[in-house]
Amino acid sequence: MSDQQEYTPPKVWVWDKPNGGQFASINRPVAGPTHDEELRVGEHPFQVYSLATPNGQKVTIFLEELLAAGHKGAEYDAWPIMIEKGDQFGSGFVEVNPNSKVPALLDRSGATPIRVFESGAILTYLAEKFGAFLPTDPAKRAETFSWLFWQMGSAPYLGGGFGHFYAYAPTKFEYPINRFAMEAKRQYDVLDRRLAETPYLAGEDYTIADIAAWCWYGNVVQGQLYGNAAEFLALHEYTNVQRWVAAIADRPAVKRGRIVNRFYGEPSLQLHERHDASDFDLRTEDKKPAA
């Protein structure tokens, strides 16, 4: 740390330069829309406005799980929100999510559309609406919500903390990387100890808590987030997490849902928009004609 210039904060912080490295364009200290832009609307009951980030994957995976379980009313249209281009600051999106973060959901199945934002709220809303992947037994239900909100509270330290300073920050500093690597490993240990006791986070059954946590912790384990973070954090040591990650990754609905609104990786694993189940066979990027 001796070769790094010490920073003395001013008395009053002023936003006078971009901040955030690779994602500087999505960060600003004020809320509200920056431009007028209406959201597109498809024919299905649910309209998803998102991107295949871990939080975005939660919603499309869950909708695919609901459809696979026979809930036909869970049909949805998934529209991409390109956060690096500022789509999340369009007036239409801000109406659905005043926090300008993906994902956002519009339920148009009733007489009056209902907006739902924050991924944990969306998972809970859909689970309660369809009576699926959320136990009715009070103790099991409480356990599910406990692990769901554990993920919601913990993931910012994994992503905005460790992931940012390790993979995205324009300059690497030892202190924040060490600080958040320690916390990330502590969280994996929490998961590993729980998964030594039971197949899934809430017990014997796969629930919305597993979907929420897998999209963050599973993606890091599988090398889908933060470069070689899995090696850096020695995630192979968490054998119970490894078993859980592999089991969930093998679910057909997870394989489908994780590629919706995805714009990176293998073309066959990118489905930019989803409007029908056949899109997975017909509209992934590898099937589009060359320009």
Coordinates of C-alpha atoms in Angstrom, one line a residue:
M1 CA 0.0 0.0 0.0
S2 CA 3.0 2.3 0.4
D3 CA 3.1 3.0 -3.3
Q4 CA -0.5 4.2 -3.4
Q5 CA -1.4 7.8 -2.9
E6 CA -3.5 8.4 0.2
Y7 CA -6.9 10.0 -0.5
T8 CA -8.2 12.7 1.8
P9 CA -12.0 13.1 1.3
P10 CA -13.3 16.7 0.9
K11 CA -15.7 18.2 3.3
V12 CA -18.5 17.9 0.7
W13 CA -18.4 15.4 -2.1
V14 CA -19.0 16.7 -5.6
W15 CA -19.8 14.6 -8.7
D16 CA -17.2 16.1 -11.1
K17 CA -15.9 13.0 -12.9
P18 CA -17.0 9.6 -14.0
N19 CA -16.7 6.9 -11.4
G20 CA -17.1 3.1 -11.7
G21 CA -14.5 1.9 -14.2
Q22 CA -16.1 -0.3 -16.9
F23 CA -19.6 0.6 -15.6
A24 CA -19.1 4.3 -15.0
S25 CA -21.9 5.2 -17.5
I26 CA -24.5 3.6 -15.3
N27 CA -23.6 5.4 -12.2
R28 CA -24.9 8.8 -11.2
P29 CA -25.9 10.5 -7.9
V30 CA -29.5 11.4 -8.8
A31 CA -32.6 9.4 -9.7
G32 CA -35.3 9.9 -12.3
P33 CA -35.4 9.6 -16.1
T34 CA -32.9 11.2 -18.4
H35 CA -35.0 10.9 -21.6
D36 CA -38.4 9.9 -22.9
E37 CA -38.6 6.3 -24.1
E38 CA -41.6 4.1 -23.9
L39 CA -41.3 0.5 -23.1
R40 CA -42.3 -2.1 -25.6
V41 CA -45.1 -4.5 -24.6
G42 CA -45.8 -8.0 -25.9
E43 CA -48.8 -10.2 -25.8
H44 CA -48.2 -12.3 -22.7
P45 CA -49.3 -11.7 -19.1
F46 CA -45.9 -10.8 -17.9
Q47 CA -43.5 -8.3 -19.4
V48 CA -39.9 -8.6 -18.2
Y49 CA -37.5 -5.7 -18.7
S50 CA -34.0 -6.9 -17.9
L51 CA -30.6 -8.1 -18.9
A52 CA -28.8 -11.4 -18.1
T53 CA -27.1 -10.1 -15.0
P54 CA -27.4 -12.3 -11.9
N55 CA -30.4 -10.4 -10.7
G56 CA -32.0 -10.5 -14.2
Q57 CA -31.4 -14.2 -14.5
K58 CA -33.4 -14.8 -11.3
V59 CA -36.6 -13.7 -12.9
T60 CA -36.3 -15.4 -16.3
I61 CA -35.1 -18.7 -14.6
F62 CA -38.1 -18.6 -12.3
L63 CA -40.6 -17.9 -15.0
E64 CA -39.1 -20.9 -17.0
E65 CA -39.4 -23.0 -13.9
L66 CA -43.0 -22.0 -13.5
L67 CA -43.7 -22.9 -17.1
A68 CA -41.9 -26.2 -16.8
A69 CA -44.0 -27.0 -13.7
G70 CA -47.2 -26.5 -15.8
H71 CA -48.2 -22.9 -14.9
K72 CA -49.2 -21.7 -18.3
G73 CA -50.2 -18.4 -16.9
A74 CA -46.6 -17.6 -16.4
E75 CA -45.9 -16.9 -20.1
Y76 CA -43.8 -13.8 -20.6
D77 CA -42.1 -11.5 -23.0
A78 CA -38.5 -10.5 -22.1
W79 CA -37.2 -7.2 -23.4
P80 CA -33.5 -6.2 -23.1
I81 CA -32.6 -3.1 -21.1
M82 CA -29.1 -2.1 -22.2
I83 CA -27.7 -0.6 -19.1
E84 CA -24.5 0.6 -20.6
K85 CA -26.5 2.6 -23.1
G86 CA -28.7 4.1 -20.3
D87 CA -32.0 2.3 -21.2
Q88 CA -32.7 2.1 -17.5
F89 CA -33.0 5.9 -17.3
G90 CA -35.8 6.0 -20.0
S91 CA -39.1 7.4 -18.8
G92 CA -41.0 4.1 -19.4
F93 CA -38.5 2.0 -17.4
V94 CA -38.4 4.5 -14.5
E95 CA -42.2 4.3 -14.3
V96 CA -41.9 0.5 -13.7
N97 CA -38.8 0.8 -11.6
P98 CA -38.0 4.2 -10.0
N99 CA -34.7 2.8 -8.8
S100 CA -33.5 2.4 -12.5
K101 CA -32.1 -1.1 -12.0
V102 CA -32.8 -4.4 -13.8
P103 CA -34.9 -6.4 -13.5
A104 CA -38.4 -5.0 -13.6
L105 CA -41.7 -6.8 -14.1
L106 CA -45.1 -5.6 -15.3
D107 CA -48.0 -8.0 -14.6
R108 CA -50.7 -7.4 -17.1
S109 CA -52.8 -10.4 -16.3
G110 CA -55.5 -8.4 -14.5
A111 CA -57.5 -5.3 -15.2
T112 CA -54.9 -3.0 -13.9
P113 CA -51.2 -3.6 -14.6
I114 CA -49.1 -4.2 -11.5
R115 CA -45.4 -3.2 -11.4
V116 CA -42.9 -5.1 -9.4
F117 CA -39.3 -4.2 -8.9
E118 CA -36.3 -5.6 -7.0
S119 CA -35.5 -9.2 -7.8
G120 CA -36.4 -10.6 -4.4
A121 CA -39.8 -8.9 -4.6
I122 CA -40.4 -10.3 -8.1
L123 CA -39.6 -13.8 -7.0
T124 CA -41.8 -13.5 -4.0
Y125 CA -44.7 -12.0 -6.0
L126 CA -44.6 -14.7 -8.6
A127 CA -44.2 -17.5 -6.0
E128 CA -47.2 -16.3 -4.1
K129 CA -49.3 -15.7 -7.3
F130 CA -48.7 -19.2 -8.5
G131 CA -48.3 -21.0 -5.2
A132 CA -45.0 -22.6 -6.3
F133 CA -41.4 -22.9 -5.1
L134 CA -42.4 -21.3 -1.8
P135 CA -43.4 -23.7 1.0
T136 CA -46.7 -23.2 2.8
D137 CA -45.5 -24.8 6.1
P138 CA -44.6 -21.8 8.4
A139 CA -41.2 -23.1 9.4
K140 CA -40.1 -24.0 5.9
R141 CA -41.6 -20.7 4.5
A142 CA -39.6 -18.7 7.1
E143 CA -36.4 -20.6 6.2
T144 CA -37.0 -19.8 2.5
F145 CA -37.4 -16.1 3.2
S146 CA -34.4 -16.1 5.5
W147 CA -32.1 -17.4 2.8
L148 CA -33.7 -15.3 0.1
F149 CA -33.1 -12.1 2.1
W150 CA -29.6 -13.4 3.1
Q151 CA -28.8 -13.4 -0.6
M152 CA -30.3 -10.0 -1.1
G153 CA -28.3 -8.5 1.7
S154 CA -25.1 -10.4 1.0
A155 CA -24.7 -10.2 -2.7
P156 CA -23.7 -6.5 -2.8
Y157 CA -20.5 -7.4 -1.0
L158 CA -19.8 -10.2 -3.5
G159 CA -20.7 -8.1 -6.5
G160 CA -20.3 -4.4 -5.8
G161 CA -17.6 -5.1 -3.3
F162 CA -15.4 -8.0 -4.4
G163 CA -16.4 -8.2 -8.0
H164 CA -16.0 -4.5 -8.6
F165 CA -12.6 -4.1 -7.0
Y166 CA -11.2 -7.4 -8.3
A167 CA -12.5 -7.4 -11.9
Y168 CA -13.9 -4.0 -12.9
A169 CA -12.1 -1.2 -11.0
P170 CA -9.8 0.8 -13.3
T171 CA -7.0 0.5 -10.7
K172 CA -6.3 -2.5 -8.5
F173 CA -5.8 -1.8 -4.8
E174 CA -4.8 -4.4 -2.2
Y175 CA -6.9 -3.2 0.7
P176 CA -10.4 -3.4 -0.9
I177 CA -9.7 -6.6 -2.8
N178 CA -8.5 -8.3 0.4
R179 CA -11.4 -6.8 2.4
F180 CA -14.0 -8.1 0.1
A181 CA -12.3 -11.4 -0.8
M182 CA -12.4 -12.2 2.9
E183 CA -16.2 -11.4 3.0
A184 CA -16.8 -13.4 -0.2
K185 CA -15.1 -16.5 1.2
R186 CA -17.0 -16.1 4.5
Q187 CA -20.3 -16.0 2.5
Y188 CA -19.3 -19.2 0.6
D189 CA -18.5 -20.8 3.9
V190 CA -22.0 -19.9 5.2
L191 CA -23.5 -21.5 2.1
D192 CA -21.2 -24.6 2.3
R193 CA -22.1 -25.2 5.9
R194 CA -25.8 -24.9 5.3
L195 CA -25.6 -27.2 2.2
A196 CA -23.7 -29.8 4.3
E197 CA -27.0 -30.2 6.3
T198 CA -29.6 -30.2 3.5
P199 CA -29.8 -30.5 -0.3
Y200 CA -31.2 -27.0 -0.8
L201 CA -31.1 -23.8 1.2
A202 CA -34.5 -24.1 2.7
G203 CA -34.4 -27.9 3.2
E204 CA -35.3 -30.8 1.0
D205 CA -37.1 -28.7 -1.7
Y206 CA -35.8 -26.4 -4.4
T207 CA -37.2 -22.9 -3.8
I208 CA -36.9 -19.3 -4.8
A209 CA -34.1 -19.0 -2.3
D210 CA -32.0 -21.4 -4.3
I211 CA -32.7 -19.5 -7.6
A212 CA -31.8 -16.2 -6.0
A213 CA -28.5 -17.4 -4.5
W214 CA -27.5 -19.6 -7.4
C215 CA -27.6 -16.7 -9.9
W216 CA -24.9 -15.0 -7.9
Y217 CA -22.8 -17.6 -6.2
G218 CA -23.3 -20.3 -8.9
N219 CA -22.2 -18.0 -11.7
V220 CA -19.0 -17.1 -9.9
V221 CA -18.3 -20.8 -9.2
Q222 CA -18.8 -21.6 -12.9
G223 CA -16.5 -18.8 -14.1
Q224 CA -19.3 -16.7 -15.5
L225 CA -18.5 -13.6 -13.3
Y226 CA -15.4 -11.7 -12.4
G227 CA -12.8 -13.5 -14.6
N228 CA -10.8 -16.1 -12.7
A229 CA -12.5 -15.2 -9.4
A230 CA -13.3 -18.9 -8.8
E231 CA -9.6 -19.8 -8.8
F232 CA -8.6 -16.7 -6.8
L233 CA -11.2 -17.5 -4.1
A234 CA -10.3 -21.2 -4.2
L235 CA -14.0 -22.0 -4.6
H236 CA -13.2 -25.7 -5.4
E237 CA -12.8 -26.1 -1.6
Y238 CA -16.5 -25.6 -1.0
T239 CA -17.6 -29.1 -2.0
N240 CA -21.2 -28.8 -0.8
V241 CA -21.6 -25.5 -2.8
Q242 CA -20.1 -27.3 -5.8
R243 CA -22.7 -30.1 -5.6
W244 CA -25.5 -27.6 -5.2
V245 CA -24.3 -25.4 -8.1
A246 CA -24.0 -28.4 -10.5
A247 CA -27.4 -29.8 -9.6
I248 CA -29.2 -26.5 -10.3
A249 CA -27.2 -25.8 -13.4
D250 CA -28.4 -29.1 -14.8
R251 CA -32.1 -28.1 -14.6
P252 CA -33.6 -27.5 -18.1
A253 CA -35.4 -24.4 -16.9
V254 CA -32.2 -22.9 -15.6
K255 CA -30.4 -23.6 -18.8
R256 CA -33.1 -21.7 -20.7
G257 CA -33.7 -18.8 -18.2
R258 CA -30.0 -17.9 -17.8
I259 CA -29.6 -17.1 -21.5
V260 CA -32.6 -14.8 -21.9
N261 CA -31.6 -11.2 -22.5
R262 CA -27.9 -12.3 -22.7
F263 CA -25.5 -10.4 -24.9
Y264 CA -22.2 -12.1 -24.2
G265 CA -20.6 -15.5 -24.5
E266 CA -21.3 -18.2 -27.1
P267 CA -23.9 -17.1 -29.7
S268 CA -25.8 -20.3 -29.0
L269 CA -26.2 -19.1 -25.4
Q270 CA -27.6 -15.7 -26.3
L271 CA -31.3 -15.1 -26.6
H272 CA -31.6 -11.3 -26.9
E273 CA -35.4 -11.3 -26.6
R274 CA -37.8 -14.0 -25.5
H275 CA -41.5 -14.1 -26.6
D276 CA -42.2 -17.8 -27.1
A277 CA -40.8 -21.1 -25.9
S278 CA -39.8 -21.9 -29.4
D279 CA -37.4 -18.9 -29.3
F280 CA -34.8 -21.1 -27.5
D281 CA -34.7 -23.4 -30.6
L282 CA -35.1 -20.8 -33.3
R283 CA -33.8 -17.3 -32.2
T284 CA -30.6 -17.7 -30.4
E285 CA -27.7 -15.7 -32.0
D286 CA -26.1 -18.7 -33.7
K287 CA -29.3 -19.2 -35.7
K288 CA -29.5 -15.7 -37.1
P289 CA -28.3 -15.2 -40.6
A290 CA -25.0 -13.5 -41.0
A291 CA -25.2 -9.7 -41.7

